[in-house]
Amino acid sequence: MTLLSTPRSTTKDVAIALQTSKASTRKERLFQLFLLFSTLVGLVILVVLLVDIVVDGFSSLDLGFFTDYTSRRPEDTGIRAGLTGTLSLMVLVALIAFPIGVGSAIYLESFAPRTWFTRFMQLNITNLAGVPSVVYGLLAAALFAYILNFGRTLITGALALVLLILPVIIVAGKESIKAVPPSIYQGAIALGATPWQAVYKQVLPVAMPGILTGTILALSRAIGEAAPILVAGAVFSRRADSEPWNLTEPFAALPVQIFDFVKRPQEAFQVEVAAAGILVMLFVLLLMNSAAIVLRNRYSK
Amino acid sequence: MTETYREINLSSNHRTTEDTMPQVQETVFSLQSVGIKYGDFSAVSNVNMEIYKNQVTAFIGPSGCGKSTLLRTFNRMNDLVLNSKVVGEVAYQGKNIYDQDVDPVEVRRRIGMVFQQPNPFPKSIYDNIAFGPRNHGVKEGIDDIVENSLRNAALWDEVKNKLKSPALSLSGGQQQRLCIARSIAVEPDVILMDEPASALDPIATLKIEHLMRELAAKYTIVVVTHNMQQALRVSDKTAFFNLEVDEEKDTRTGVLVEYGPTTKLFTDPKNEKTSDYIKGKFG
Ligand SMILES: Nc1ncnc2c1ncn2[C@@H]1O[C@H](COP(=O)(O)OP(=O)(O)OP(=O)(O)O)[C@@H](O)[C@H]1O
Ligand SMILES: [Mg+2]
């Protein structure tokens, strides 16, 4: 039979071919070492930073630090204004940016006519995600603080951050929606669902974990920004009697307060108090990211 | 059409009834000079045919001849494809579903579709079936709809104790029957199936085929298949499509070559192409 008569490699050939070549194993090892090294660099730097901050800042972290407004004396100063300001900003930004961002993402991905104009808009939104944050602060200052006359207030600061993260939310939302298999949409449509029912009840729930993660990560980036809210009107200290939730009041925020501590002349402020502020900030960010994970897990079940 | 006809149709060899019973065939779809284009490319041209009530109609033909394309025009699923265009008339119960005043959503409520790959929603078995009726405003008796649909799709016994578990945990064959159950739940007139068993093993395939025969008592079924034996086993009518190649213009388009009772088409095809195809000479 032809099948049997075709020349076959001998057992010896095969044994040689199957042997691991020494050169390739060495390359493999080297590459793995490099990967391990890169991971360690990041990790070590992070640990060193954290340890340094904890050592510097821990002593200043007492209850008073959370409940007091800023003071000229390092031992009396507190971060209350920044903390309440940041929390208010967070809630406001989330409330405004999430619906608008997700709405645009749904529209652009599922409903917008595929015209050159839509493509042009999508391209622009992607580009906007890369614009430096201070530019959004300037825009908000000009548009909201002066032209619309909101003043340098909490709402202006929040809107600056909304502008900053909207493109990020839209892009993340679009990607999450796009990642949903089209067969799900088609399945719903074939059952006589309207396009909106198909998107809202079947596509969106599948995309939601991705959208939420994107949104919360964007939000935690926004919360850490000092530049845009500084330009849009954040202040370093606030009166003890002003309400943190008042949209039309001046506001403080954690990153701005930390910035303020660092540039004061006393070393106690520059080192200990600033480090304590950073610890609080890190804790807030950690909380947000945990919330992202919890939310995502609940949704994906 | 009488009930007895349906019963005989179900219990005995259904195709023999065709010759013995009077030919009262109620038309559900009537296609007139239907052509479908994707951009400038004419995928299907000049199809004229009728689809009859409570029958299984099979579409066979080589790959790329436009079976799926034509099937998707029956419930306007082609609307989802950008640049697709339908010419001619696709009349459902006498009404051209491509008329301006027709709402495609209403069309798809009455004409359901089962896809080649099972595509259950990533939700519970229950929610998969409840989705359709709920969308159409049904509030009461969803439990009954779920049970009946699953029974009709011959899936109830396998899933009755785990209605709340994820549909994606079912086997491929079960998922496909769930998709059939899901389309039954909106009480359609017609169920379109695009190679519903091509992703399944022989046993699951037989179950689906058996199911199609049973469903034909209540619904009109149009099924695309590559499996000639399947067409022979399940269908009352068979339509053979082929690619028509125009050497001069260098174009190829799908055309309906032969259409008729399945037994006739398989035992005594009029067209040479049909006979070549069913003998497996090409395709
Ligand atoms: N969405 C689309 N856009 C453009 N062309 C398409 C699209 N869908 C199908 N076509 C083309 O239309 C022709 C018919 O395709 P169709 O899928 O209907 O064939 P088919 O008979 O179902 O084939 P198969 O048996 O392989 O499923 C093919 O040439 C295909 O490339
Ligand atoms: Mg096909």
XYZ file of C-alpha atoms and ligand atoms in Angstrom:
616
model
C 0.000 0.000 0.000
C 1.202 3.433 -0.798
C 0.577 4.603 2.682
C 3.070 2.185 4.137
C 5.669 2.599 1.466
C 6.026 6.335 1.902
C 9.419 7.068 3.429
C 9.173 7.591 7.155
C 11.616 9.152 9.486
C 13.493 6.606 11.561
C 13.053 6.347 15.295
C 16.418 7.937 15.789
C 15.507 11.007 13.736
C 12.406 11.465 15.771
C 14.249 11.142 19.058
C 16.660 13.849 17.963
C 13.926 16.106 16.702
C 12.068 15.841 19.965
C 15.086 16.777 22.080
C 14.925 20.230 23.625
C 17.527 22.431 22.109
C 19.806 23.935 24.727
C 19.895 27.348 23.095
C 16.132 27.753 23.141
C 15.867 26.743 26.815
C 18.452 29.326 27.743
C 16.596 32.020 25.812
C 13.375 30.987 27.488
C 14.970 31.255 30.951
C 16.477 34.647 30.201
C 13.157 35.952 29.030
C 11.390 34.722 32.127
C 14.036 36.310 34.315
C 13.510 39.584 32.535
C 9.767 39.388 33.115
C 10.264 38.606 36.786
C 12.681 41.515 37.079
C 10.226 43.976 35.513
C 7.515 42.846 37.880
C 9.817 43.217 40.856
C 10.905 46.729 39.885
C 7.335 47.944 39.981
C 6.584 46.075 43.168
C 9.688 47.207 45.037
C 9.186 50.847 44.152
C 5.588 50.626 45.301
C 6.511 48.995 48.607
C 9.283 51.492 49.304
C 6.920 54.353 48.602
C 4.210 52.923 50.817
C 6.566 52.195 53.699
C 8.035 55.674 53.465
C 4.610 57.283 53.517
C 3.356 55.129 56.383
C 6.497 55.862 58.456
C 6.218 59.592 57.816
C 2.513 59.996 58.063
C 1.282 57.508 60.607
C 2.050 59.677 63.635
C -0.152 62.495 62.347
C -3.084 60.214 61.681
C -5.315 60.698 64.668
C -9.024 61.294 64.871
C -8.442 65.028 64.884
C -6.776 64.809 61.494
C -10.081 63.696 60.022
C -12.348 66.049 61.940
C -10.317 69.273 61.871
C -10.033 71.887 59.194
C -6.596 73.111 58.200
C -4.586 75.143 60.672
C -1.348 77.052 60.676
C 0.105 74.655 63.251
C 1.005 71.221 61.900
C -0.174 69.383 65.033
C -3.633 70.975 64.872
C -4.199 70.714 61.163
C -6.738 68.352 59.657
C -7.983 67.153 56.299
C -11.712 67.367 56.912
C -12.372 69.973 54.236
C -10.449 67.966 51.660
C -12.105 64.709 52.617
C -15.671 65.996 52.489
C -14.845 67.941 49.330
C -13.445 64.885 47.611
C -16.399 62.756 48.661
C -18.848 65.359 47.359
C -16.893 65.639 44.127
C -16.887 61.879 43.727
C -20.622 61.534 44.149
C -21.365 64.494 41.904
C -18.985 63.413 39.165
C -20.318 59.856 39.217
C -23.927 61.025 39.129
C -23.309 63.319 36.167
C -20.674 61.444 34.187
C -22.058 57.899 34.384
C -25.437 58.446 32.713
C -24.040 60.787 30.086
C -21.045 58.577 29.386
C -22.986 55.341 29.199
C -25.720 57.022 27.186
C -23.221 58.247 24.599
C -21.505 54.884 24.512
C -24.809 53.102 23.855
C -25.795 55.604 21.221
C -22.479 55.545 19.406
C -22.146 51.789 19.502
C -25.706 50.631 18.917
C -27.818 53.357 17.386
C -25.772 56.034 15.664
C -26.031 55.927 11.883
C -22.712 54.839 10.429
C -21.922 58.108 8.728
C -18.656 59.963 8.378
C -19.899 62.342 11.038
C -20.316 59.546 13.591
C -16.871 58.231 12.774
C -15.458 61.731 13.103
C -17.062 62.115 16.533
C -15.786 58.751 17.694
C -12.275 59.637 16.616
C -12.486 62.906 18.489
C -13.741 61.294 21.658
C -10.866 58.848 21.585
C -8.460 61.747 21.165
C -10.097 63.694 23.978
C -9.194 60.868 26.355
C -5.567 61.878 25.876
C -5.907 65.601 26.500
C -3.968 66.809 29.601
C -6.223 67.180 32.594
C -5.364 70.812 33.243
C -6.920 71.725 29.902
C -10.282 70.482 31.156
C -9.804 72.580 34.265
C -9.239 75.661 32.116
C -12.243 74.847 29.975
C -14.434 74.416 33.038
C -13.125 77.630 34.554
C -13.905 79.567 31.403
C -17.195 77.913 30.525
C -18.818 77.181 33.875
C -17.167 79.596 36.287
C -17.295 82.677 34.078
C -19.533 82.327 31.060
C -22.293 80.429 32.868
C -21.419 82.290 36.032
C -21.309 79.315 38.403
C -18.257 80.860 40.036
C -15.318 78.948 41.412
C -17.520 76.510 43.254
C -18.031 72.812 43.928
C -20.207 72.340 40.850
C -17.596 73.940 38.593
C -14.918 71.644 40.006
C -17.151 68.625 39.576
C -17.929 69.591 35.973
C -14.207 69.946 35.259
C -13.715 66.360 36.392
C -16.795 65.234 34.465
C -15.268 66.667 31.294
C -12.023 64.944 32.140
C -13.437 61.449 32.535
C -16.342 61.500 30.071
C -14.173 60.441 27.121
C -12.682 57.646 29.198
C -16.111 56.378 30.254
C -17.434 56.595 26.702
C -14.492 54.694 25.269
C -14.638 52.032 28.007
C -18.401 51.769 27.558
C -18.141 51.425 23.797
C -15.494 48.750 24.102
C -17.569 46.794 26.621
C -20.664 46.999 24.445
C -18.711 46.026 21.362
C -17.336 42.991 23.178
C -20.835 41.566 23.648
C -21.366 38.869 21.000
C -23.708 40.146 18.246
C -25.602 36.869 18.498
C -27.103 38.111 21.768
C -28.497 41.217 20.102
C -29.695 39.197 17.120
C -31.312 36.632 19.397
C -33.287 39.335 21.155
C -34.268 41.049 17.909
C -35.423 37.736 16.439
C -37.798 37.373 19.392
C -39.552 40.568 18.403
C -37.707 42.821 20.824
C -37.288 46.440 19.808
C -33.694 47.568 19.312
C -33.899 49.427 22.600
C -35.244 46.377 24.485
C -32.529 44.218 22.990
C -29.797 46.646 23.997
C -31.168 47.578 27.382
C -32.221 44.141 28.589
C -29.684 41.840 26.979
C -26.629 43.656 25.684
C -26.194 46.179 28.471
C -26.268 43.698 31.378
C -23.514 41.727 29.691
C -21.490 44.881 29.109
C -22.159 46.331 32.548
C -19.237 44.843 34.498
C -16.839 46.326 31.955
C -18.629 49.668 31.953
C -18.622 49.830 35.755
C -14.979 48.935 36.025
C -14.072 51.533 33.424
C -16.156 54.160 35.162
C -14.798 53.547 38.638
C -11.217 53.460 37.433
C -11.771 56.703 35.548
C -13.386 58.154 38.648
C -10.487 57.218 40.878
C -8.141 58.828 38.420
C -10.241 61.992 38.491
C -10.331 62.043 42.274
C -6.542 62.020 42.418
C -6.162 64.977 40.071
C -5.145 68.300 41.545
C -4.536 70.407 38.452
C -8.009 70.623 36.875
C -9.838 71.436 40.091
C -7.194 73.918 41.141
C -7.751 75.785 37.908
C -11.502 75.396 38.226
C -11.476 76.898 41.673
C -10.594 74.518 44.502
C -9.348 76.329 47.603
C -6.755 75.314 50.152
C -8.754 75.921 53.261
C -12.353 76.305 54.017
C -14.309 77.953 56.722
C -15.412 75.581 59.425
C -18.983 76.712 59.006
C -19.471 76.085 55.300
C -21.447 73.073 54.160
C -19.523 70.437 52.236
C -22.493 69.569 50.018
C -23.331 73.037 48.940
C -22.891 73.144 45.195
C -22.406 76.885 45.069
C -19.727 77.122 47.770
C -15.990 77.100 47.305
C -14.577 73.662 47.939
C -11.410 71.860 48.931
C -10.257 68.395 47.890
C -7.687 65.887 49.085
C -5.107 66.273 46.323
C -5.317 70.053 46.566
C -4.835 69.958 50.312
C -1.852 67.659 49.979
C -0.431 70.053 47.418
C -0.976 72.852 49.909
C 0.765 70.966 52.740
C 3.775 70.189 50.605
C 4.381 73.774 49.647
C 4.180 75.196 53.145
C 7.488 76.299 54.664
C 7.468 74.083 57.799
C 9.043 70.701 57.416
C 6.390 69.079 59.589
C 3.817 70.004 56.968
C 5.948 68.997 54.026
C 6.748 65.569 55.413
C 4.436 64.267 58.101
C 1.167 66.041 57.419
C 1.470 65.626 53.669
C 2.184 61.913 54.121
C -0.836 61.556 56.360
C -2.939 63.260 53.695
C -1.591 60.897 51.074
C -2.470 57.929 53.283
C -6.054 59.111 53.542
C -6.158 59.612 49.787
C -4.752 56.155 49.120
C -7.325 54.691 51.451
C -10.148 56.405 49.580
C -8.823 55.106 46.265
C -8.468 51.617 47.699
C -12.072 51.742 48.852
C -13.202 52.786 45.389
C -11.332 50.034 43.658
C -12.710 47.470 46.104
C -16.167 48.817 45.371
C -15.448 48.307 41.679
C -14.525 44.698 42.279
C -17.530 43.973 44.496
C -19.913 45.611 42.052
C -18.438 43.778 39.131
C -18.623 40.412 40.831
C -22.202 40.943 41.830
C -23.152 41.899 38.290
C -21.375 39.073 36.569
C -23.311 36.484 38.593
C -56.714 22.739 6.855
C -58.187 20.172 9.169
C -56.997 18.831 12.480
C -57.032 15.292 11.208
C -54.627 16.188 8.517
C -52.213 17.421 11.148
C -52.608 14.306 13.249
C -52.005 11.946 10.419
C -49.178 14.135 9.423
C -47.615 13.586 12.809
C -48.295 9.969 13.533
C -47.590 8.200 10.294
C -45.075 8.886 7.612
C -45.976 12.423 6.882
C -44.985 12.533 3.269
C -47.278 9.805 2.086
C -50.184 11.923 3.223
C -49.312 14.493 0.675
C -50.319 12.255 -2.168
C -53.393 10.814 -0.519
C -54.775 13.983 1.028
C -56.389 16.656 -1.083
C -53.932 19.406 -1.837
C -55.384 22.109 0.390
C -52.354 24.133 1.070
C -52.722 27.449 2.741
C -50.044 29.871 1.645
C -48.164 31.669 4.402
C -45.442 33.316 2.378
C -45.519 34.252 -1.222
C -42.296 35.503 -2.766
C -42.319 37.389 -6.010
C -39.114 38.199 -7.897
C -37.226 38.496 -4.652
C -33.615 39.546 -4.881
C -31.192 40.499 -2.152
C -28.151 42.655 -2.548
C -25.252 43.376 -0.245
C -24.023 46.676 -1.616
C -23.490 46.046 -5.301
C -23.240 42.313 -4.866
C -26.381 40.460 -5.781
C -26.481 37.500 -3.388
C -29.867 36.140 -4.444
C -31.871 36.881 -7.565
C -35.371 36.445 -8.777
C -36.850 33.969 -6.316
C -40.497 33.065 -6.736
C -41.955 30.602 -4.283
C -44.678 29.940 -1.781
C -44.327 28.603 1.740
C -47.244 26.576 3.016
C -48.869 26.517 6.391
C -48.009 23.736 8.840
C -45.377 22.338 6.596
C -41.664 22.009 6.957
C -39.916 23.582 4.006
C -36.242 22.797 3.584
C -33.698 24.992 1.764
C -30.757 23.064 0.394
C -27.896 24.026 -1.864
C -24.157 24.578 -1.960
C -22.450 26.962 0.422
C -22.771 30.628 -0.467
C -25.827 30.285 -2.676
C -27.823 32.560 -0.393
C -29.963 30.224 1.682
C -29.307 32.096 4.910
C -29.671 35.406 3.123
C -33.072 34.463 1.758
C -34.183 33.013 5.092
C -33.316 36.272 6.835
C -35.618 38.200 4.525
C -38.585 36.237 5.847
C -38.449 38.069 9.166
C -36.443 41.106 8.110
C -33.357 40.066 10.008
C -31.455 41.305 6.981
C -32.321 44.794 8.138
C -29.501 44.380 10.651
C -26.968 43.976 7.861
C -25.707 47.315 6.654
C -26.023 47.884 2.916
C -28.380 44.991 2.421
C -31.276 45.617 0.129
C -34.313 43.554 -0.757
C -36.202 43.910 -4.023
C -39.381 42.195 -5.083
C -42.165 41.232 -2.752
C -42.104 39.062 0.347
C -45.760 38.697 1.156
C -46.708 37.258 4.508
C -50.430 36.449 4.721
C -50.836 38.606 1.653
C -49.010 41.634 3.036
C -45.600 42.638 1.735
C -43.449 42.828 4.852
C -41.112 45.265 3.116
C -43.842 47.847 2.694
C -43.187 51.230 4.255
C -45.926 50.896 6.839
C -44.727 47.573 8.221
C -43.021 47.496 11.600
C -40.182 44.947 11.469
C -40.566 44.345 15.207
C -44.122 43.132 14.640
C -42.915 40.953 11.780
C -40.343 39.257 13.999
C -42.900 38.658 16.730
C -44.830 36.492 14.311
C -41.898 35.003 12.512
C -39.312 33.628 14.892
C -35.804 32.507 14.129
C -33.397 29.894 15.442
C -29.761 30.358 14.553
C -27.021 27.989 13.508
C -25.085 28.462 16.733
C -27.242 28.177 19.840
C -27.309 31.700 21.270
C -29.051 31.638 24.656
C -28.853 34.824 26.666
C -26.341 34.599 29.519
C -29.188 34.431 32.001
C -31.227 31.699 33.612
C -33.160 29.149 31.601
C -36.348 30.725 32.895
C -35.359 34.258 31.942
C -34.371 33.175 28.460
C -37.917 32.101 27.789
C -39.637 34.831 29.755
C -37.788 37.572 27.875
C -39.945 37.482 24.736
C -43.391 37.403 26.362
C -42.368 40.030 28.923
C -41.281 42.351 26.144
C -44.674 42.014 24.571
C -46.307 43.085 27.789
C -47.310 39.712 29.199
C -47.346 39.989 32.986
C -49.481 37.090 34.191
C -48.862 33.406 33.695
C -45.215 33.617 32.690
C -44.561 30.419 34.636
C -47.054 28.575 32.458
C -45.596 29.992 29.287
C -42.149 28.845 30.377
C -43.374 25.364 31.162
C -45.398 24.973 27.972
C -42.646 26.283 25.759
C -40.131 23.936 27.326
C -42.543 21.032 26.978
C -43.141 21.844 23.341
C -39.433 21.999 22.748
C -39.003 18.588 24.444
C -36.736 20.079 27.063
C -38.978 20.299 30.112
C -38.039 17.011 31.723
C -34.361 17.781 31.464
C -34.519 21.230 33.016
C -37.646 21.389 35.163
C -35.620 21.199 38.369
C -33.099 23.834 37.427
C -35.028 26.611 35.738
C -32.980 29.198 37.608
C -29.611 27.872 36.547
C -27.660 29.598 33.792
C -28.725 28.670 30.279
C -25.083 28.492 29.288
C -24.594 25.524 31.608
C -26.740 23.406 29.281
C -25.263 21.198 26.585
C -25.201 22.449 23.009
C -28.217 20.395 22.009
C -30.146 21.506 25.067
C -29.202 25.105 24.365
C -30.541 24.795 20.841
C -33.819 23.360 22.122
C -33.924 26.193 24.632
C -33.600 28.631 21.737
C -36.467 26.867 20.020
C -38.493 27.016 23.247
C -37.663 30.696 23.503
C -39.044 31.389 20.055
C -42.151 29.298 20.717
C -42.811 31.363 23.842
C -43.809 34.410 21.792
C -46.348 32.279 19.939
C -45.107 32.863 16.430
C -46.733 31.684 13.242
C -43.565 30.698 11.521
C -40.228 29.492 12.830
C -37.197 29.983 10.631
C -34.232 27.738 11.373
C -30.803 28.256 9.882
C -28.934 24.958 10.085
C -30.230 24.431 13.606
C -28.502 21.103 14.067
C -25.198 21.692 12.326
C -23.372 22.313 15.589
C -24.837 19.248 17.266
C -24.027 15.566 17.586
C -26.194 12.928 15.825
C -28.407 12.207 18.825
C -29.096 15.858 19.555
C -29.691 16.308 15.831
C -32.307 13.578 15.808
C -34.045 15.198 18.743
C -34.193 18.508 16.921
C -35.487 16.812 13.780
C -38.153 14.987 15.724
C -39.070 18.258 17.341
C -39.423 19.976 13.978
C -41.897 17.336 12.874
C -43.921 17.833 16.020
C -43.809 21.603 15.776
C -45.086 21.492 12.211
C -48.495 20.607 13.653
C -48.729 24.084 15.132
C -46.224 26.152 13.230
C -44.914 26.667 9.767
C -41.246 25.864 9.590
C -38.587 26.866 7.108
C -35.251 25.188 7.675
C -31.894 25.603 5.979
C -29.821 22.467 5.980
C -26.696 21.062 4.424
C -27.729 17.600 5.386
C -29.671 15.957 2.566
C -30.829 13.129 4.808
C -32.186 15.700 7.204
C -34.136 17.455 4.485
C -35.520 14.097 3.444
C -36.441 13.154 7.010
C -38.085 16.367 8.149
C -39.409 18.328 5.256
C -42.581 18.316 3.213
C -41.216 20.645 0.579
C -37.660 21.156 -0.514
C -36.164 24.067 -2.373
C -32.845 23.597 -4.107
C -30.761 26.735 -4.610
C -27.638 27.023 -6.656
C -25.087 29.561 -7.733
C -25.578 30.937 -11.192
C -22.288 32.074 -12.624
C -22.167 34.689 -15.338
C -18.785 34.213 -16.988
C -18.963 37.411 -18.998
C -19.776 39.793 -16.200
C -17.865 37.666 -13.708
C -20.748 37.648 -11.257
C -22.344 34.871 -9.275
C -25.729 34.938 -7.697
C -27.984 32.509 -5.879
C -31.064 31.276 -7.714
C -33.896 28.889 -6.932
C -33.370 25.923 -9.200
C -36.093 23.534 -8.199
C -38.866 23.514 -5.648
C -41.447 20.903 -4.858
C -42.552 18.079 -2.597
C -39.508 16.595 -0.904
C -40.073 13.008 -2.042
C -40.518 14.147 -5.609
C -37.417 16.319 -5.561
C -35.269 13.574 -4.108
C -36.570 10.670 -6.170
C -37.368 12.323 -9.437
C -35.678 15.697 -9.788
C -36.517 17.614 -12.940
C -33.285 19.536 -13.092
C -29.930 17.951 -13.779
C -28.205 20.233 -11.273
C -30.587 19.123 -8.570
C -29.947 15.507 -9.276
C -26.171 16.077 -9.270
C -26.389 17.905 -5.982
C -28.489 15.360 -4.160
C -26.245 12.608 -5.421
C -23.385 14.496 -3.809
C -21.596 15.343 -7.033
C -20.936 18.912 -5.865
C -21.758 21.177 -2.976
N -23.548 40.344 5.875
C -23.117 40.147 4.631
N -22.493 41.140 3.965
C -22.050 40.935 2.717
N -22.178 39.803 2.035
C -22.790 38.780 2.645
C -23.292 38.893 3.966
N -23.859 37.717 4.328
C -23.709 36.907 3.269
N -23.082 37.534 2.253
C -22.770 36.961 0.937
O -23.949 36.531 0.341
C -23.770 35.274 -0.289
C -24.737 34.281 0.283
O -24.439 34.062 1.633
P -25.316 33.154 2.560
O -24.723 33.195 3.920
O -26.718 33.543 2.444
O -25.092 31.731 1.915
P -25.579 30.316 2.409
O -26.267 29.674 1.283
O -26.338 30.436 3.677
O -24.200 29.596 2.663
P -23.858 28.512 3.781
O -24.460 27.250 3.311
O -22.356 28.449 3.745
O -24.393 28.983 5.077
C -22.328 34.881 -0.060
O -21.594 35.192 -1.209
C -21.898 35.741 1.091
O -20.544 36.072 0.967
Mg -25.977 29.856 5.732
